Coordinates of C-alpha atoms in Angstrom, one line a residue:
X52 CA -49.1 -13.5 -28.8
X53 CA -53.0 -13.7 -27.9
X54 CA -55.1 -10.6 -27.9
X55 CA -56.4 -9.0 -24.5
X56 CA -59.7 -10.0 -24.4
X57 CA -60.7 -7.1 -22.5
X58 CA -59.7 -5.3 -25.2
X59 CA -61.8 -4.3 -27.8
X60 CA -59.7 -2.6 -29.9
X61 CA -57.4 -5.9 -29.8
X62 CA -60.0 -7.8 -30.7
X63 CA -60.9 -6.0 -33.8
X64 CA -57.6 -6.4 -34.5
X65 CA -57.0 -9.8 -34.5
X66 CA -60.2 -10.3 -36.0
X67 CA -58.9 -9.1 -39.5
X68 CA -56.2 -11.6 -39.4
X69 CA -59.2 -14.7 -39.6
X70 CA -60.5 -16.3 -43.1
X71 CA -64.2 -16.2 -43.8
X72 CA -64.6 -20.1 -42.1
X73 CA -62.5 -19.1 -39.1
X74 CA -64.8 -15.9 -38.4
X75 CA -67.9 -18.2 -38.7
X76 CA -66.8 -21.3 -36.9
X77 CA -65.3 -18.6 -33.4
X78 CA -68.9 -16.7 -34.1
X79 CA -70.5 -20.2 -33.9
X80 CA -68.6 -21.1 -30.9
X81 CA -69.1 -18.1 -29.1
X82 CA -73.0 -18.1 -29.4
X83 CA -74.0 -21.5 -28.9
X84 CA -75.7 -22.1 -26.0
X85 CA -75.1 -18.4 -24.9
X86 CA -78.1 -15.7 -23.9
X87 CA -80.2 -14.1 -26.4
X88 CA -78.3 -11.0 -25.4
X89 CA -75.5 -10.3 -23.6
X90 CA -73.1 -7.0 -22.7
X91 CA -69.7 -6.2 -23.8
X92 CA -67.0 -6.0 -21.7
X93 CA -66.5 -3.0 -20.2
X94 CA -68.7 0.1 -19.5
X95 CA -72.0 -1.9 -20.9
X96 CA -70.8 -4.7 -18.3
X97 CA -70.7 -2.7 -16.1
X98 CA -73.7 -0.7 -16.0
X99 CA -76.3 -3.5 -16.3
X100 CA -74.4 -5.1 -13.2
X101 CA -74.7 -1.9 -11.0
X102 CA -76.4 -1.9 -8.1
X103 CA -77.4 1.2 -8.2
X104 CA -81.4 2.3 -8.3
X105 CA -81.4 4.6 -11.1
X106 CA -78.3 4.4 -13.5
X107 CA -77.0 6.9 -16.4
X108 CA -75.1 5.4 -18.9
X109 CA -74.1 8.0 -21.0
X110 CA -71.4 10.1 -22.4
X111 CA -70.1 9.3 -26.0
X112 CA -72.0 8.5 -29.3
X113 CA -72.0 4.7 -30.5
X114 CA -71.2 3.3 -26.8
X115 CA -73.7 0.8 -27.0
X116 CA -76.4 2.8 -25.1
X117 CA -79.7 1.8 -26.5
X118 CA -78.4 -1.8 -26.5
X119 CA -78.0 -1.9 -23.3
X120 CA -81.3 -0.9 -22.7
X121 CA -82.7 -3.3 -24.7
X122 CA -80.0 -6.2 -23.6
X123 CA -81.6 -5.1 -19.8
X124 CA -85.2 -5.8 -20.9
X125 CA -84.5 -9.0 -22.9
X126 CA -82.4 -10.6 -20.1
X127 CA -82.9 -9.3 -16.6
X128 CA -86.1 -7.9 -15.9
X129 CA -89.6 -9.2 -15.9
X130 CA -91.9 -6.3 -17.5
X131 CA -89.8 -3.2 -18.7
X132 CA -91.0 0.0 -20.6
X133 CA -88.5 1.6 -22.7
X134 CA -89.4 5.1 -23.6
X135 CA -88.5 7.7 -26.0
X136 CA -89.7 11.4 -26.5
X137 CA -91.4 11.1 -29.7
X138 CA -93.3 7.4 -31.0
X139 CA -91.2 7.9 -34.6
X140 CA -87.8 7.5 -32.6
X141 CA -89.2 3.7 -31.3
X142 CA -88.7 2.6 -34.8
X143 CA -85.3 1.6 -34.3
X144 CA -85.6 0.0 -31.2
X145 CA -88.1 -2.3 -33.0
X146 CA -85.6 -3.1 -35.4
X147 CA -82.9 -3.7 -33.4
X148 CA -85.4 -6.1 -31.1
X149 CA -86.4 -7.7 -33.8
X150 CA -82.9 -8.3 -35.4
X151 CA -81.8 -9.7 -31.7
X152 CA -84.7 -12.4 -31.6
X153 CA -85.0 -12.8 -35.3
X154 CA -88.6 -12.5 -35.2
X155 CA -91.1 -10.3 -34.6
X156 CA -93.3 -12.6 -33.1
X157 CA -95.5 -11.5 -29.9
X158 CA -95.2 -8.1 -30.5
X159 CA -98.4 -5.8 -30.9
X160 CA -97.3 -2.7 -32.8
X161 CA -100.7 -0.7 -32.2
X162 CA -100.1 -1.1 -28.1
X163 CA -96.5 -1.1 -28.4
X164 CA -96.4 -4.3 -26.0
X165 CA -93.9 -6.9 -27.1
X166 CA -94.1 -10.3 -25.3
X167 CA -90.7 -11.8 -25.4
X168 CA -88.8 -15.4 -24.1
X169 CA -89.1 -16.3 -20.7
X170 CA -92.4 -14.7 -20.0
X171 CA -91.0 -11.3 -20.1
X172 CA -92.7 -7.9 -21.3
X173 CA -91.0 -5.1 -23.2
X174 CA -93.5 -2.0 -23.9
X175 CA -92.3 0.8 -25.8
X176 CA -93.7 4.1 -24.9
X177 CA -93.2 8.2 -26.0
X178 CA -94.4 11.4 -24.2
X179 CA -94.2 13.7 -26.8
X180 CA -96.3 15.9 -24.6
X181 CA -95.5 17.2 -21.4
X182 CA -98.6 16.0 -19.9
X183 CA -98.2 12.4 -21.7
X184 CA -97.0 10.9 -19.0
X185 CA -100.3 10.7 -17.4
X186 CA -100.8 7.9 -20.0
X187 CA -98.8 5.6 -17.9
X188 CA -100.2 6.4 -14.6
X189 CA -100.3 3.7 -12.4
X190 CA -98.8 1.2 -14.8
X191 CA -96.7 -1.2 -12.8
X192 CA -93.0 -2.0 -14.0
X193 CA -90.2 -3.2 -12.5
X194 CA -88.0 -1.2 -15.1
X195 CA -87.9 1.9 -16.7
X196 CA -85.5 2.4 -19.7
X197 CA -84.9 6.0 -21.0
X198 CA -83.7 6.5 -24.2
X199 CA -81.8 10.0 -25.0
X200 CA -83.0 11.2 -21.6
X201 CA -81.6 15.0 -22.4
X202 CA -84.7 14.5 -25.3
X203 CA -87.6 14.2 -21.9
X204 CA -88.1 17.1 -19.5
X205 CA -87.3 16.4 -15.9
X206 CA -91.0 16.3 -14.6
X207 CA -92.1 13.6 -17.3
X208 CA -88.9 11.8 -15.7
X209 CA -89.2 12.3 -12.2
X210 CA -93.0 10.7 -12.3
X211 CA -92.8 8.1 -14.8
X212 CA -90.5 6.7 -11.9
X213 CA -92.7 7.3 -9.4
X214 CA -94.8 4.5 -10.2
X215 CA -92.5 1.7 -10.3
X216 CA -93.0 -1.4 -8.6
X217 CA -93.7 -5.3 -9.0
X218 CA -95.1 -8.1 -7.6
X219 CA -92.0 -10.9 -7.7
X220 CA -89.6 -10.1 -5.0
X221 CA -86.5 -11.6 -6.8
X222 CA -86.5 -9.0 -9.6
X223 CA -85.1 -6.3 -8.7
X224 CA -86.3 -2.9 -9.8
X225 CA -84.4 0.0 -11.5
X226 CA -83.9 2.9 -14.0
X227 CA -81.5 3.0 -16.6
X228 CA -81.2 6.4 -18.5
X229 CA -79.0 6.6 -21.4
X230 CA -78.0 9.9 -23.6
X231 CA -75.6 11.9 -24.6
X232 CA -74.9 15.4 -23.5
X233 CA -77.7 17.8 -23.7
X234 CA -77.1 20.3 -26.8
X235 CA -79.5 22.7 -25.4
X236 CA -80.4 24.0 -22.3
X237 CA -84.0 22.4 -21.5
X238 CA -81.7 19.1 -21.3
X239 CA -79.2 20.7 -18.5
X240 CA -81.8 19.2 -15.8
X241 CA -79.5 15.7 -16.3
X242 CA -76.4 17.7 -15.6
X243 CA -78.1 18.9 -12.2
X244 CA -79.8 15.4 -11.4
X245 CA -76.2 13.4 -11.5
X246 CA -74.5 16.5 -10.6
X247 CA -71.8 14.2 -8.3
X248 CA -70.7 13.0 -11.8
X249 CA -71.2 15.8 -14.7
X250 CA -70.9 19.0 -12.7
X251 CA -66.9 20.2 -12.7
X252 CA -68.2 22.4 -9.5
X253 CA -69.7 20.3 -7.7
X254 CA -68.2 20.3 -3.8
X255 CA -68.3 16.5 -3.6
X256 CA -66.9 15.2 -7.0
X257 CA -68.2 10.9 -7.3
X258 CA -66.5 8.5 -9.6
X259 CA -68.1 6.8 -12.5
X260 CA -70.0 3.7 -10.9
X261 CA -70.0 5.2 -7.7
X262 CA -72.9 5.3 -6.0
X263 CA -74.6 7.9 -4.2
X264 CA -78.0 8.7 -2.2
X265 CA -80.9 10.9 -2.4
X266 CA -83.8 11.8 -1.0
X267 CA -86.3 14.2 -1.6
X268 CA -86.9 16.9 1.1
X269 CA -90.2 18.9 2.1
X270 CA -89.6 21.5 -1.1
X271 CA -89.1 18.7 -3.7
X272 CA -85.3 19.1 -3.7
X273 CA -83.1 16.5 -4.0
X274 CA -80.3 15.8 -0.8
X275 CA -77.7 13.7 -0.9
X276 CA -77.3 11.9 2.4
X277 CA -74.5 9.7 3.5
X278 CA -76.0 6.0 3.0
X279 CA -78.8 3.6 2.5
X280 CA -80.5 4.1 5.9
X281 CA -83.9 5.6 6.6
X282 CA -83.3 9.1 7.7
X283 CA -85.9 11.5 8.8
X284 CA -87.7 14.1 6.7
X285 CA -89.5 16.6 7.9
X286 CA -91.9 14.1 9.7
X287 CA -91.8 10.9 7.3
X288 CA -89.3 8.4 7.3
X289 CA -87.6 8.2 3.5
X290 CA -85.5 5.0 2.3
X291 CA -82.9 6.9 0.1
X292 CA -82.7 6.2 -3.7
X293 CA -78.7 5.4 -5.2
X294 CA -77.4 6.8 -8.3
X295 CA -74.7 6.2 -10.5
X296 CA -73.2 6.9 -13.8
X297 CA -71.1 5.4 -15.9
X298 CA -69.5 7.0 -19.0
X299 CA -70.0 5.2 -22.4
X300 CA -67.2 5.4 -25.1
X301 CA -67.4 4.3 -29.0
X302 CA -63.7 2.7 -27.9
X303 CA -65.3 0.2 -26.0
X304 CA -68.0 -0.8 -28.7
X305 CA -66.6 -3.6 -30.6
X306 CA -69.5 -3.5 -33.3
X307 CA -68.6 0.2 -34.3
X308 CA -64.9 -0.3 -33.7
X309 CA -65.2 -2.3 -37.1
X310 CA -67.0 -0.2 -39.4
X311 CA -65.2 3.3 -38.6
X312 CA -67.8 4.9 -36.6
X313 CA -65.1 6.7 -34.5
X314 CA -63.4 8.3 -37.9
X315 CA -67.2 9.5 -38.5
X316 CA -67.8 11.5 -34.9
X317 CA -63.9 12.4 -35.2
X318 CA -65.5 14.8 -38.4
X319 CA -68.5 16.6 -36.5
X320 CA -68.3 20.4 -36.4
X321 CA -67.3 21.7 -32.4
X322 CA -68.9 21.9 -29.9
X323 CA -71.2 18.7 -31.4
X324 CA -67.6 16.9 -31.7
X325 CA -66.6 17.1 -27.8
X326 CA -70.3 16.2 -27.3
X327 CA -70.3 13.0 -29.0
X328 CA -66.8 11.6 -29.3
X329 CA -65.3 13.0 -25.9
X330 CA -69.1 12.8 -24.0
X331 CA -68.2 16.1 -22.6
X332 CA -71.0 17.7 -21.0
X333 CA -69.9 21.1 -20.6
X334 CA -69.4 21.7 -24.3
X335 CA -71.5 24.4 -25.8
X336 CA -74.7 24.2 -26.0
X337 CA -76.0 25.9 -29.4
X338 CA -79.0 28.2 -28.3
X339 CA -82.2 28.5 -30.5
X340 CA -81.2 31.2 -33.3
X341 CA -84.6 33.1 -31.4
X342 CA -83.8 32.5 -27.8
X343 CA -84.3 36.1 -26.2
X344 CA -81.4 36.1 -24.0
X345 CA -78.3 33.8 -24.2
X346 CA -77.5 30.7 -22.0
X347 CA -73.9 32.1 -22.2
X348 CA -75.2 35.6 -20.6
X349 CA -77.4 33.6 -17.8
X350 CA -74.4 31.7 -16.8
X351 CA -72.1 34.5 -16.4
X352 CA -74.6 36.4 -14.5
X353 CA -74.8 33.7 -12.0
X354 CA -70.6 33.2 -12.2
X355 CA -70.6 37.0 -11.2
X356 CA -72.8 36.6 -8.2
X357 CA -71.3 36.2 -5.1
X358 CA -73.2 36.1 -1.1
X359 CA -73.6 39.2 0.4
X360 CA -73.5 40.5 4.7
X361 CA -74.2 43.7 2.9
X362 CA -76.5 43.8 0.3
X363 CA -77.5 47.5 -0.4
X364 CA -81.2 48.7 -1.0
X365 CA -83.8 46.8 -1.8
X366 CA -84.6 48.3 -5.4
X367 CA -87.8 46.2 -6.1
X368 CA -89.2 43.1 -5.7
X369 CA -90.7 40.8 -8.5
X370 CA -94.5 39.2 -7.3
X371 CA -95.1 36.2 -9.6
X372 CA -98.3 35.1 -7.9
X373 CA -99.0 31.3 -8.3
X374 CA -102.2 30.2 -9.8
X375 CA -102.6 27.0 -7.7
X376 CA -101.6 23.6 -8.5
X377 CA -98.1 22.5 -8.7
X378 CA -96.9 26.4 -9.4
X379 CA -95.0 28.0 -6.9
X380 CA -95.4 31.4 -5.9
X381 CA -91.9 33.1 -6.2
X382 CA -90.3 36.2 -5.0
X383 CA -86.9 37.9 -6.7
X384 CA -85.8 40.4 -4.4
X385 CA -83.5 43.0 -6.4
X386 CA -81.0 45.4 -5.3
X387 CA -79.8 47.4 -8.3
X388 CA -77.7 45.0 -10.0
X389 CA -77.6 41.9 -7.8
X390 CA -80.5 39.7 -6.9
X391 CA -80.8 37.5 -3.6
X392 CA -81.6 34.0 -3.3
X393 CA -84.9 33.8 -5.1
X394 CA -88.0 32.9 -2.1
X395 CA -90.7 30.3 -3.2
X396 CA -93.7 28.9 -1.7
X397 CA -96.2 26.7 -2.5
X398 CA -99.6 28.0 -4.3
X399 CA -101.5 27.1 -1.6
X400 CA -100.0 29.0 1.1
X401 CA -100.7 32.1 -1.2
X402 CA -103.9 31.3 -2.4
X403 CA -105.7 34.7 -2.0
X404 CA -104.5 38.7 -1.6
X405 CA -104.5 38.6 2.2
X406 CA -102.0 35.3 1.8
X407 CA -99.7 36.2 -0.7
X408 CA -99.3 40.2 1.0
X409 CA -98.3 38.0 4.3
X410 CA -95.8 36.1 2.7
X411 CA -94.7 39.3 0.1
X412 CA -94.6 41.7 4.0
X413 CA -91.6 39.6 6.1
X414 CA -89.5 40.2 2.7
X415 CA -89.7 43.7 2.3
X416 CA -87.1 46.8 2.7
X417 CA -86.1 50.3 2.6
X418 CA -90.0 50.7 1.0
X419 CA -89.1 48.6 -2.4
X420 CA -91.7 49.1 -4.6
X421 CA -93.5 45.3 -5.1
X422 CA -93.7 44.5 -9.0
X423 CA -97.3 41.9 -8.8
X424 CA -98.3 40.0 -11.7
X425 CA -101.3 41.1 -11.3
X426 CA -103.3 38.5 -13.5
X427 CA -105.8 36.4 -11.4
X428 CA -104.9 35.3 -8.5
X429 CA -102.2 38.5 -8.4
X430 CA -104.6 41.2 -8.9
X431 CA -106.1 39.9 -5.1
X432 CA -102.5 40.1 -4.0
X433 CA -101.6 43.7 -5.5
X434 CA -105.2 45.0 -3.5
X435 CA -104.2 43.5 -0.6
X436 CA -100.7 44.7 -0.6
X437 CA -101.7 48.2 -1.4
X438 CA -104.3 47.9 1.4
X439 CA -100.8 47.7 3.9
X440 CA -99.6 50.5 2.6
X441 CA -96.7 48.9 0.1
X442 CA -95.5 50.2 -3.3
X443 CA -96.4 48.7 -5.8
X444 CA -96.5 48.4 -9.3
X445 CA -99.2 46.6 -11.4
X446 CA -97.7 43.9 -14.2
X447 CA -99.8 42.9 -17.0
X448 CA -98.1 41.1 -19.3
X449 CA -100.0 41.5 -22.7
X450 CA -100.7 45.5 -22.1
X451 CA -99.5 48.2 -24.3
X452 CA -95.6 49.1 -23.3
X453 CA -94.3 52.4 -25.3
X454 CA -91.0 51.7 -24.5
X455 CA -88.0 50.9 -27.1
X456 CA -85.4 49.0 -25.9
X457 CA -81.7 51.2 -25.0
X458 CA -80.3 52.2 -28.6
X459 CA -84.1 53.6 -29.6
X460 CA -84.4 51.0 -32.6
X461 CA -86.8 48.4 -31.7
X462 CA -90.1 48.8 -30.1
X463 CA -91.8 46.2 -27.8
X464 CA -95.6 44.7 -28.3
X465 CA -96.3 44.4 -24.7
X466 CA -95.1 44.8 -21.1
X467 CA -93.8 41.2 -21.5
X468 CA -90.9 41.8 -24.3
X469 CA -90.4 45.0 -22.6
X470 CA -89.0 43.7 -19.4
X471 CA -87.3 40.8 -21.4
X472 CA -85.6 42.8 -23.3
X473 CA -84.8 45.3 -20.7
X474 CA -83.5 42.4 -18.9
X475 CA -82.0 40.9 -21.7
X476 CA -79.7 44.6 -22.0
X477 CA -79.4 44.4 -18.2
X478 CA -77.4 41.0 -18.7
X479 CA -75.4 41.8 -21.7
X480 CA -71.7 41.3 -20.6
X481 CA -70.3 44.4 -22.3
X482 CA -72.8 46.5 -20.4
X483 CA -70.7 49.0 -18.0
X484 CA -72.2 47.1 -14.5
X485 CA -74.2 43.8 -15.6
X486 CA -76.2 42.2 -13.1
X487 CA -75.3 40.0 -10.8
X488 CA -78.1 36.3 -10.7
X489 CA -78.0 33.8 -7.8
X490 CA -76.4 30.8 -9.2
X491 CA -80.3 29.2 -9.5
X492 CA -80.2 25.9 -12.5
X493 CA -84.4 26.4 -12.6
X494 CA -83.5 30.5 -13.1
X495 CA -81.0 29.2 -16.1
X496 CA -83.6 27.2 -17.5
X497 CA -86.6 29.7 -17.1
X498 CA -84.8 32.3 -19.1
X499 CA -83.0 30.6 -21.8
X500 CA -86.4 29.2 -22.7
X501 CA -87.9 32.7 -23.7
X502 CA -88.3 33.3 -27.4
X503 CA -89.0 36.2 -29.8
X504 CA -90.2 36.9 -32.7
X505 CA -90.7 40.7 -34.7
X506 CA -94.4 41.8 -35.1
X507 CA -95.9 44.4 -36.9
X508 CA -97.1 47.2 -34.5
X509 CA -99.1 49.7 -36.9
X510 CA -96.2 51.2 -39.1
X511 CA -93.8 49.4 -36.9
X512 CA -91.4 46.3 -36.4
X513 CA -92.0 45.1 -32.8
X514 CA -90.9 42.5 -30.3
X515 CA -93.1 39.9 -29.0
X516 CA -92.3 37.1 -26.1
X517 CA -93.2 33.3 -26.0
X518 CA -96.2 33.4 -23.7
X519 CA -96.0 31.5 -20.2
X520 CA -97.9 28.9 -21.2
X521 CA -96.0 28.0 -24.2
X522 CA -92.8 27.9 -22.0
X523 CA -94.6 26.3 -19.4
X524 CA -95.3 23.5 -22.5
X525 CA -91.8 23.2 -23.4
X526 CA -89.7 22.9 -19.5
X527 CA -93.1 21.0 -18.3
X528 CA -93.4 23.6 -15.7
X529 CA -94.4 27.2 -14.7
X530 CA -91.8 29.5 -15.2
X531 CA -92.1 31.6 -12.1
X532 CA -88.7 32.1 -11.0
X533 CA -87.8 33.6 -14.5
X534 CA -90.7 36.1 -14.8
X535 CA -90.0 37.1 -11.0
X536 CA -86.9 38.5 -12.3
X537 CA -87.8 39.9 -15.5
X538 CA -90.8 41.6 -13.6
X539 CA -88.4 43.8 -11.8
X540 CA -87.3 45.4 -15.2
X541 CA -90.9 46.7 -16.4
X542 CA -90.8 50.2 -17.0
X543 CA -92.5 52.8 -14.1
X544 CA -91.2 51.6 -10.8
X545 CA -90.7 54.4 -8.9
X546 CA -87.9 55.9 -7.1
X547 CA -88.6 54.8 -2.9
X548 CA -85.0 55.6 -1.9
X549 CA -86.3 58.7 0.6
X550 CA -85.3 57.9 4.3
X551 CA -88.5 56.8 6.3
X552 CA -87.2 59.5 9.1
X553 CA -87.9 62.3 5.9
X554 CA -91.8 61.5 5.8
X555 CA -94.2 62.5 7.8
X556 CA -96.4 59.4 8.3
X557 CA -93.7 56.3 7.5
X558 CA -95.6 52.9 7.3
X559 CA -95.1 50.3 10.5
X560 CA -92.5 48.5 8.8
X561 CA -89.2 48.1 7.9

């Protein structure tokens, strides 16, 4: 009885059965005259057939991701760049290249430009940085191959793609990501950007190799929207993007299949063992043994929240002021122990005190006191706020705190750990009423990237918080939506629950 020959695991099979001669003469006959490359059957297949404008072919370890990235570069496009996070990780793509062609001829290691058969180009690039990818502004390619796209943040992503494009109108131009599940939580972007696919609660669940569009409205969010037509944004007319994924498995990788790979990720420690064999993306995710508050925490916060008709007093509101640029300006609006959809705008609109109080003044009730960041551009906005007659309180980071956090053991550097920690205590599930988070994936990230470390403080072990520009460094953008919150925890913000019909001269407001 023959093998299926769809079957990779039959294949193998049958494939122990053959002498020496007979393996060499069926490899012989199955290569001869063949592509320099071509895809397994199966997953592989299908991915570098899809249609789809930006693919993720992902899942399990040993699936044949990399190669397929390559295999996409050697065969079907004209002038790829395949990139990885760090340069040192391009190593073995050079090798493997080089084992596929047998040569390393036309390829320049010091630009990382290799000039391959058929007048195609491969270049191998990194962006260890989160500014690196300015390198490659401008730089026309008609594909771009991520490899481990969990390792890159999602703003290198999302603008190394912006620049694709070519000249030849019968090459047709796409992204292929490949990874496996992100083991931390600055690689939980992926799980948001093919949510269809890798998000359990998603309202609209898509099918691997189904394809779904986007476009990006006025904020910068993604929509889905029913088809490839035009449709109207705001006032531009957008051609919507496709997206896929399709799930990789070590079963269908005949090469491993052989050498016992599968026995090897069946030994890996949990979670990293439903991560790798099973590709499952909702496995734990191991936090940083200094991460200030855990993912675990963040995400029940936000599983706790629900929308509210009624939503109490106002308690406070956390100012994080933008500084211009791409930064947002970003109000948390807290009452007691559950916060409302967090309120952004861009740093232009807010771009001096009279500004940022108009946008801070439609927000406001029951006389919360406003918690400003008032470094820079903030102090303008705390005067001007004041000026109206509004609460507020005065947040500066890297001053002196005096506070300890609830148990009276640890002390706290500066007003920054302090209302980390606080916050940190605020979200602690065994706390009698934890709060309550809106179920935000840029909140997740902003506050699971927070780290501490113990100073000394005169004769005394202290807390100090990663600074904002050393997260801003590692998520490759501001984290305003975080700091918003954690602002509303700093120690001093008065009491404002007296009626407005108790004083004598209540402000013109609500």
């Amino acid at each position: 009885m023959l093998p299926d020959l769809t079957d990779p695991a039959a294949i193998a099979d049958a494939l122990k059965y053959l002498t020496a001669e007979e393996r060499a003469e069926l490899d012989l006959l199955l290569t001869d005259g063949l592509p320099i490359w071509m895809p397994q059957i199966g997953p592989q297949m299908e991915a570098l057939a899809s249609k789809a404008d930006i693919i993720f072919y992902g899942g399990q370890a040993g699936g044949g991701k990399t190669e397929l990235l390559i295999g996409a570069a050697l065969t079907e496009q004209e002038h790829s760049i395949l990139f990885r996070r760090e340069a040192v990780q391009l190593v073995g793509i050079e090798e493997r290249v080089t084992k596929i062609l047998g040569t390393r001829k036309g390829y320049n290691s010091q630009d990382g430009v290799w000039r391959l058969p058929g007048n195609r180009v491969l270049e191998l690039g990194s962006v260890k940085d989160p500014d690196d990818w300015m390198k490659y502004q401008g730089r026309p390619h008609d594909a771009k191959l991520f490899d481990e796209i969990t390792h890159f943040l999602e703003l290198q992503f999302r603008t190394l793609i912006g620049w694709m494009r070519t000249d030849n109108p019968k090459v047709r131009q796409r992204v292929i990501a490949a990874g496996n599940p992100p083991t931390s939580s600055e690689g939980e972007w992926v799980i948001r950007f093919w949510a269809p696919w890798l998000d359990p609660m998603h309202p609209n669940p898509a099918k691997p190799g189904e394809l779904r569009w986007f476009v990006t409205d006025k904020d910068g969010k993604d929509q889905e929207v029913p088809g490839p037509e035009p449709v109207k944004v705001g006032d531009d007319l957008m051609t919507p993007k496709s997206r896929t994924f399709i799930r990789s498995s070590v079963d269908d990788n005949l090469y491993l299949s052989l050498t016992g790979y599968k026995a090897t990720l069946q030994a890996l420690p949990e979670p990293l063992r439903s991560q790798m064999l099973r590709g499952d993306f909702m496995a734990g995710r191991s936090d940083p043994v200094w991460q200030a508050i855990p993912t675990e925490w963040v995400k029940a916060a936000q599983a706790r929240w629900k929308p509210r008709e009624k939503k109490g007093r106002m308690t406070a509101i956390g100012f994080d002021v933008a500084r211009g640029g791409i930064d947002k300006s970003t109000a948390a609006r807290r009452h007691d122990t559950w916060f409302d959809h967090l309120v952004q705008a861009p740093g232009i609109i807010t771009k001096d005190g009279p500004a940022a109080a108009g946008f801070i003044a439609p927000l406001l009730r029951d006389r919360a006191p406003v918690c400003v960041d008032a470094i820079g551009v903030g102090g303008a906005a705390l005067d001007s706020l004041r000026g109206l007659g509004v609460v507020c309180v005065a947040v500066v980071g890297s001053a002196a705190s005096g506070q300890t956090d609830k148990a009276g053991t640890l002390r706290f550097r500066n007003k920054r750990a302090e209302m980390y920690w606080k916050l940190r205590e605020a979200l602690d599930p065994t706390a009698e009423d934890p709060i309550s988070l809106p179920p935000d994936p840029e909140l997740l990230v902003d506050l699971c990237a927070v780290r501490y470390k113990v100073v000394q403080l005169g004769k005394f072990a202290a807390l100090l918080m990663r600074d904002k520009d050393e997260i801003r460094q590692e998520i490759g953008r501001s984290p305003d939506k975080g700091d918003s919150v954690a602002q509303t925890f700093v120690s001093g913000i008065p009491d404002t629950s007296i009626r407005y019909e108790e004083r004598q001269d209540p402000p013109d407001w609500r």
